[in-house]
Amino acid sequence: MSKNESDIRKKSPVQIRNKKASFEYYFVDTFTAGIVLTGTEIKSIRQGKASLVDTFCYIHRGEMWVKGMNISPYFYGSFSNHEAKRDRKLLLTRRELHKLEEATKQVGFTIVPTLVFIDNNGRAKVDIALARGKKEFDKRQTLKEKEDRREMDRAIKRF
C-alpha cells in the first residue's frame, strides 16, 4: 500500500473496521476491491450503518463474493430498499483473483474483509486480506503484547 492510498483511507469520512479479524487471523497479503452496491446500500454506508462482523469472502465461478456483510436498510428508502444481509460481489483484477484462488486452496488460508471506506470519487471500497488462522496460544500472546503496550504507555504518561 502506497502513502497516497493510506492517506485516502485516513481521510475517508467512513471507516468501518473488522476488529475481530486482526485478533483471529494473521494477515499475509492485503488487496483493495470495489464492491457492487445498489443505491440505498451506498447511502447506508455513507451514514456508517454497516458491519463486518462474521464476514468472509469466497470465490465462485471466477468471481469474488463477500458473505455476511450487514448493511442496514436506508431509513428514507421506500419499497425499493435493499436486503440487509445478502452476498455482494467484489471487483478485483483477474490476476488478483487467480492469486487469491491459488492461495485459498492451501490448508489454513481464508479471505476476510478488514475495512470498508469511501474513496475520493465517492465509491465504496473494501480492503480484504489473505489470512491464516491463529492458534489459541497465538491469541493469548497477542493479548499479552497488547496489555504490555498499555502498561508502557501508562508508565510513560506518568513521568
mmCIF file of C-alpha atoms in Angstrom:
data_model
loop_
_atom_site.group_PDB
_atom_site.id
_atom_site.type_symbol
_atom_site.label_atom_id
_atom_site.label_comp_id
_atom_site.label_asym_id
_atom_site.label_seq_id
_atom_site.Cartn_x
_atom_site.Cartn_y
_atom_site.Cartn_z
ATOM 1 C CA MET A 1 0.000 0.000 0.000
ATOM 2 C CA SER A 2 1.472 3.327 -1.019
ATOM 3 C CA LYS A 3 1.468 6.514 1.028
ATOM 4 C CA ASN A 4 -1.244 8.008 -1.192
ATOM 5 C CA GLU A 5 -3.542 5.011 -0.637
ATOM 6 C CA SER A 6 -3.088 5.142 3.129
ATOM 7 C CA ASP A 7 -3.870 8.879 3.082
ATOM 8 C CA ILE A 8 -7.148 8.157 1.265
ATOM 9 C CA ARG A 9 -8.128 5.643 3.948
ATOM 10 C CA LYS A 10 -7.281 8.054 6.773
ATOM 11 C CA LYS A 11 -9.199 10.953 5.183
ATOM 12 C CA SER A 12 -12.244 8.844 4.396
ATOM 13 C CA PRO A 13 -15.350 10.028 6.272
ATOM 14 C CA VAL A 14 -16.473 6.410 6.624
ATOM 15 C CA GLN A 15 -14.214 3.713 8.042
ATOM 16 C CA ILE A 16 -15.959 0.504 9.037
ATOM 17 C CA ARG A 17 -13.415 -1.930 10.504
ATOM 18 C CA ASN A 18 -13.435 -5.628 11.250
ATOM 19 C CA LYS A 19 -11.589 -5.516 14.583
ATOM 20 C CA LYS A 20 -12.121 -9.173 15.343
ATOM 21 C CA ALA A 21 -10.301 -10.257 12.172
ATOM 22 C CA SER A 22 -6.912 -8.966 13.338
ATOM 23 C CA PHE A 23 -7.337 -10.915 16.572
ATOM 24 C CA GLU A 24 -8.401 -14.146 14.862
ATOM 25 C CA TYR A 25 -6.001 -14.131 11.862
ATOM 26 C CA TYR A 26 -2.501 -13.293 10.672
ATOM 27 C CA PHE A 27 -2.727 -11.138 7.546
ATOM 28 C CA VAL A 28 -0.444 -12.474 4.812
ATOM 29 C CA ASP A 29 -1.402 -10.123 1.978
ATOM 30 C CA THR A 30 -3.932 -7.318 1.507
ATOM 31 C CA PHE A 31 -5.911 -6.131 -1.520
ATOM 32 C CA THR A 32 -8.360 -3.311 -2.223
ATOM 33 C CA ALA A 33 -11.539 -4.241 -4.064
ATOM 34 C CA GLY A 34 -14.533 -2.333 -5.315
ATOM 35 C CA ILE A 35 -17.944 -3.534 -4.219
ATOM 36 C CA VAL A 36 -21.146 -3.762 -6.271
ATOM 37 C CA LEU A 37 -23.938 -1.973 -4.384
ATOM 38 C CA THR A 38 -27.442 -0.705 -5.024
ATOM 39 C CA GLY A 39 -28.499 2.915 -4.468
ATOM 40 C CA THR A 40 -29.805 2.555 -0.928
ATOM 41 C CA GLU A 41 -26.811 0.443 0.145
ATOM 42 C CA ILE A 42 -24.265 3.142 -0.660
ATOM 43 C CA LYS A 43 -26.410 5.702 1.176
ATOM 44 C CA SER A 44 -26.429 3.496 4.288
ATOM 45 C CA ILE A 45 -22.651 3.010 4.097
ATOM 46 C CA ARG A 46 -22.131 6.770 3.839
ATOM 47 C CA GLN A 47 -24.114 7.078 7.084
ATOM 48 C CA GLY A 48 -21.881 4.406 8.670
ATOM 49 C CA LYS A 49 -24.667 1.836 9.004
ATOM 50 C CA ALA A 50 -22.686 -1.275 8.059
ATOM 51 C CA SER A 51 -20.965 -4.077 9.919
ATOM 52 C CA LEU A 52 -18.212 -6.552 9.036
ATOM 53 C CA VAL A 53 -18.754 -8.891 11.983
ATOM 54 C CA ASP A 54 -18.523 -12.569 10.948
ATOM 55 C CA THR A 55 -17.930 -11.810 7.275
ATOM 56 C CA PHE A 56 -15.776 -13.752 4.860
ATOM 57 C CA CYS A 57 -15.065 -13.859 1.151
ATOM 58 C CA TYR A 58 -15.277 -16.744 -1.261
ATOM 59 C CA ILE A 59 -14.632 -17.316 -4.942
ATOM 60 C CA HIS A 60 -17.442 -18.753 -7.063
ATOM 61 C CA ARG A 61 -17.161 -19.196 -10.838
ATOM 62 C CA GLY A 62 -14.199 -16.854 -11.100
ATOM 63 C CA GLU A 63 -15.843 -14.048 -9.109
ATOM 64 C CA MET A 64 -15.172 -12.887 -5.547
ATOM 65 C CA TRP A 65 -18.165 -12.551 -3.214
ATOM 66 C CA VAL A 66 -18.443 -11.270 0.348
ATOM 67 C CA LYS A 67 -20.861 -13.156 2.591
ATOM 68 C CA GLY A 68 -22.397 -11.964 5.855
ATOM 69 C CA MET A 69 -21.786 -8.243 5.405
ATOM 70 C CA ASN A 70 -24.630 -6.392 7.105
ATOM 71 C CA ILE A 71 -25.707 -3.072 5.595
ATOM 72 C CA SER A 72 -28.723 -1.714 7.459
ATOM 73 C CA PRO A 73 -31.718 -0.635 5.372
ATOM 74 C CA TYR A 74 -31.699 3.038 4.452
ATOM 75 C CA PHE A 75 -34.041 4.974 6.751
ATOM 76 C CA TYR A 76 -35.501 7.120 3.965
ATOM 77 C CA GLY A 77 -35.750 4.233 1.499
ATOM 78 C CA SER A 78 -39.207 3.117 0.468
ATOM 79 C CA PHE A 79 -40.357 -0.106 -1.175
ATOM 80 C CA SER A 80 -37.088 -0.246 -3.150
ATOM 81 C CA ASN A 81 -34.949 -0.699 -0.035
ATOM 82 C CA HIS A 82 -32.247 -3.367 -0.124
ATOM 83 C CA GLU A 83 -31.851 -6.652 1.732
ATOM 84 C CA ALA A 84 -29.605 -6.240 4.804
ATOM 85 C CA LYS A 85 -27.552 -9.441 4.569
ATOM 86 C CA ARG A 86 -27.042 -10.528 1.007
ATOM 87 C CA ASP A 87 -23.965 -11.712 -0.858
ATOM 88 C CA ARG A 88 -22.214 -8.823 -2.574
ATOM 89 C CA LYS A 89 -19.826 -9.050 -5.498
ATOM 90 C CA LEU A 90 -16.286 -7.694 -5.152
ATOM 91 C CA LEU A 91 -14.376 -6.243 -8.090
ATOM 92 C CA LEU A 92 -10.775 -7.401 -8.467
ATOM 93 C CA THR A 93 -8.432 -7.871 -11.395
ATOM 94 C CA ARG A 94 -8.117 -11.310 -12.945
ATOM 95 C CA ARG A 95 -4.517 -11.587 -11.717
ATOM 96 C CA GLU A 96 -5.539 -10.810 -8.108
ATOM 97 C CA LEU A 97 -8.419 -13.287 -8.273
ATOM 98 C CA HIS A 98 -6.134 -16.019 -9.569
ATOM 99 C CA LYS A 99 -3.566 -15.328 -6.834
ATOM 100 C CA LEU A 100 -6.216 -15.455 -4.106
ATOM 101 C CA GLU A 101 -7.802 -18.591 -5.539
ATOM 102 C CA GLU A 102 -4.481 -20.439 -5.558
ATOM 103 C CA ALA A 103 -3.673 -19.305 -2.021
ATOM 104 C CA THR A 104 -7.022 -20.398 -0.565
ATOM 105 C CA LYS A 105 -6.537 -23.917 -1.935
ATOM 106 C CA GLN A 106 -3.811 -24.336 0.681
ATOM 107 C CA VAL A 107 -4.937 -25.544 4.090
ATOM 108 C CA GLY A 108 -5.460 -22.865 6.728
ATOM 109 C CA PHE A 109 -5.868 -19.833 4.467
ATOM 110 C CA THR A 110 -9.008 -17.753 4.056
ATOM 111 C CA ILE A 111 -10.033 -14.327 2.775
ATOM 112 C CA VAL A 112 -11.521 -11.825 5.221
ATOM 113 C CA PRO A 113 -12.679 -8.226 4.696
ATOM 114 C CA THR A 114 -10.917 -5.849 7.082
ATOM 115 C CA LEU A 115 -12.122 -2.342 6.192
ATOM 116 C CA VAL A 116 -14.880 -0.595 4.235
ATOM 117 C CA PHE A 117 -14.169 3.001 3.236
ATOM 118 C CA ILE A 118 -15.236 5.662 0.727
ATOM 119 C CA ASP A 119 -12.545 6.795 -1.745
ATOM 120 C CA ASN A 120 -12.034 10.269 -3.204
ATOM 121 C CA ASN A 121 -14.507 9.592 -6.024
ATOM 122 C CA GLY A 122 -17.300 8.639 -3.621
ATOM 123 C CA ARG A 123 -17.088 4.903 -4.311
ATOM 124 C CA ALA A 124 -17.213 2.261 -1.600
ATOM 125 C CA LYS A 125 -14.086 0.123 -1.397
ATOM 126 C CA VAL A 126 -13.274 -2.940 0.688
ATOM 127 C CA ASP A 127 -9.844 -3.928 1.962
ATOM 128 C CA ILE A 128 -9.587 -7.698 2.013
ATOM 129 C CA ALA A 129 -6.780 -9.792 3.432
ATOM 130 C CA LEU A 130 -5.467 -13.222 2.671
ATOM 131 C CA ALA A 131 -5.312 -14.574 6.200
ATOM 132 C CA ARG A 132 -4.065 -17.582 8.137
ATOM 133 C CA GLY A 133 -5.884 -18.537 11.332
ATOM 134 C CA LYS A 134 -4.222 -18.088 14.707
ATOM 135 C CA LYS A 135 -3.964 -20.849 17.259
ATOM 136 C CA GLU A 136 -5.179 -20.383 20.841
ATOM 137 C CA PHE A 137 -1.686 -19.687 22.220
ATOM 138 C CA ASP A 138 -1.114 -17.074 19.495
ATOM 139 C CA LYS A 139 -4.248 -15.253 20.622
ATOM 140 C CA ARG A 140 -3.045 -15.287 24.234
ATOM 141 C CA GLN A 141 0.306 -13.897 23.081
ATOM 142 C CA THR A 142 -1.476 -11.103 21.188
ATOM 143 C CA LEU A 143 -3.480 -10.177 24.298
ATOM 144 C CA LYS A 144 -0.315 -10.181 26.413
ATOM 145 C CA GLU A 145 1.509 -7.885 23.962
ATOM 146 C CA LYS A 146 -1.470 -5.528 23.900
ATOM 147 C CA GLU A 147 -1.521 -5.369 27.715
ATOM 148 C CA ASP A 148 2.253 -4.770 27.814
ATOM 149 C CA ARG A 149 1.906 -1.852 25.376
ATOM 150 C CA ARG A 150 -0.818 -0.342 27.568
ATOM 151 C CA GLU A 151 1.380 -0.650 30.666
ATOM 152 C CA MET A 152 4.316 1.011 28.892
ATOM 153 C CA ASP A 153 2.094 3.864 27.700
ATOM 154 C CA ARG A 154 0.785 4.376 31.248
ATOM 155 C CA ALA A 155 4.303 4.408 32.676
ATOM 156 C CA ILE A 156 5.481 6.938 30.082
ATOM 157 C CA LYS A 157 2.427 9.109 30.720
ATOM 158 C CA ARG A 158 3.154 9.247 34.480
ATOM 159 C CA PHE A 159 6.708 10.532 34.013
#
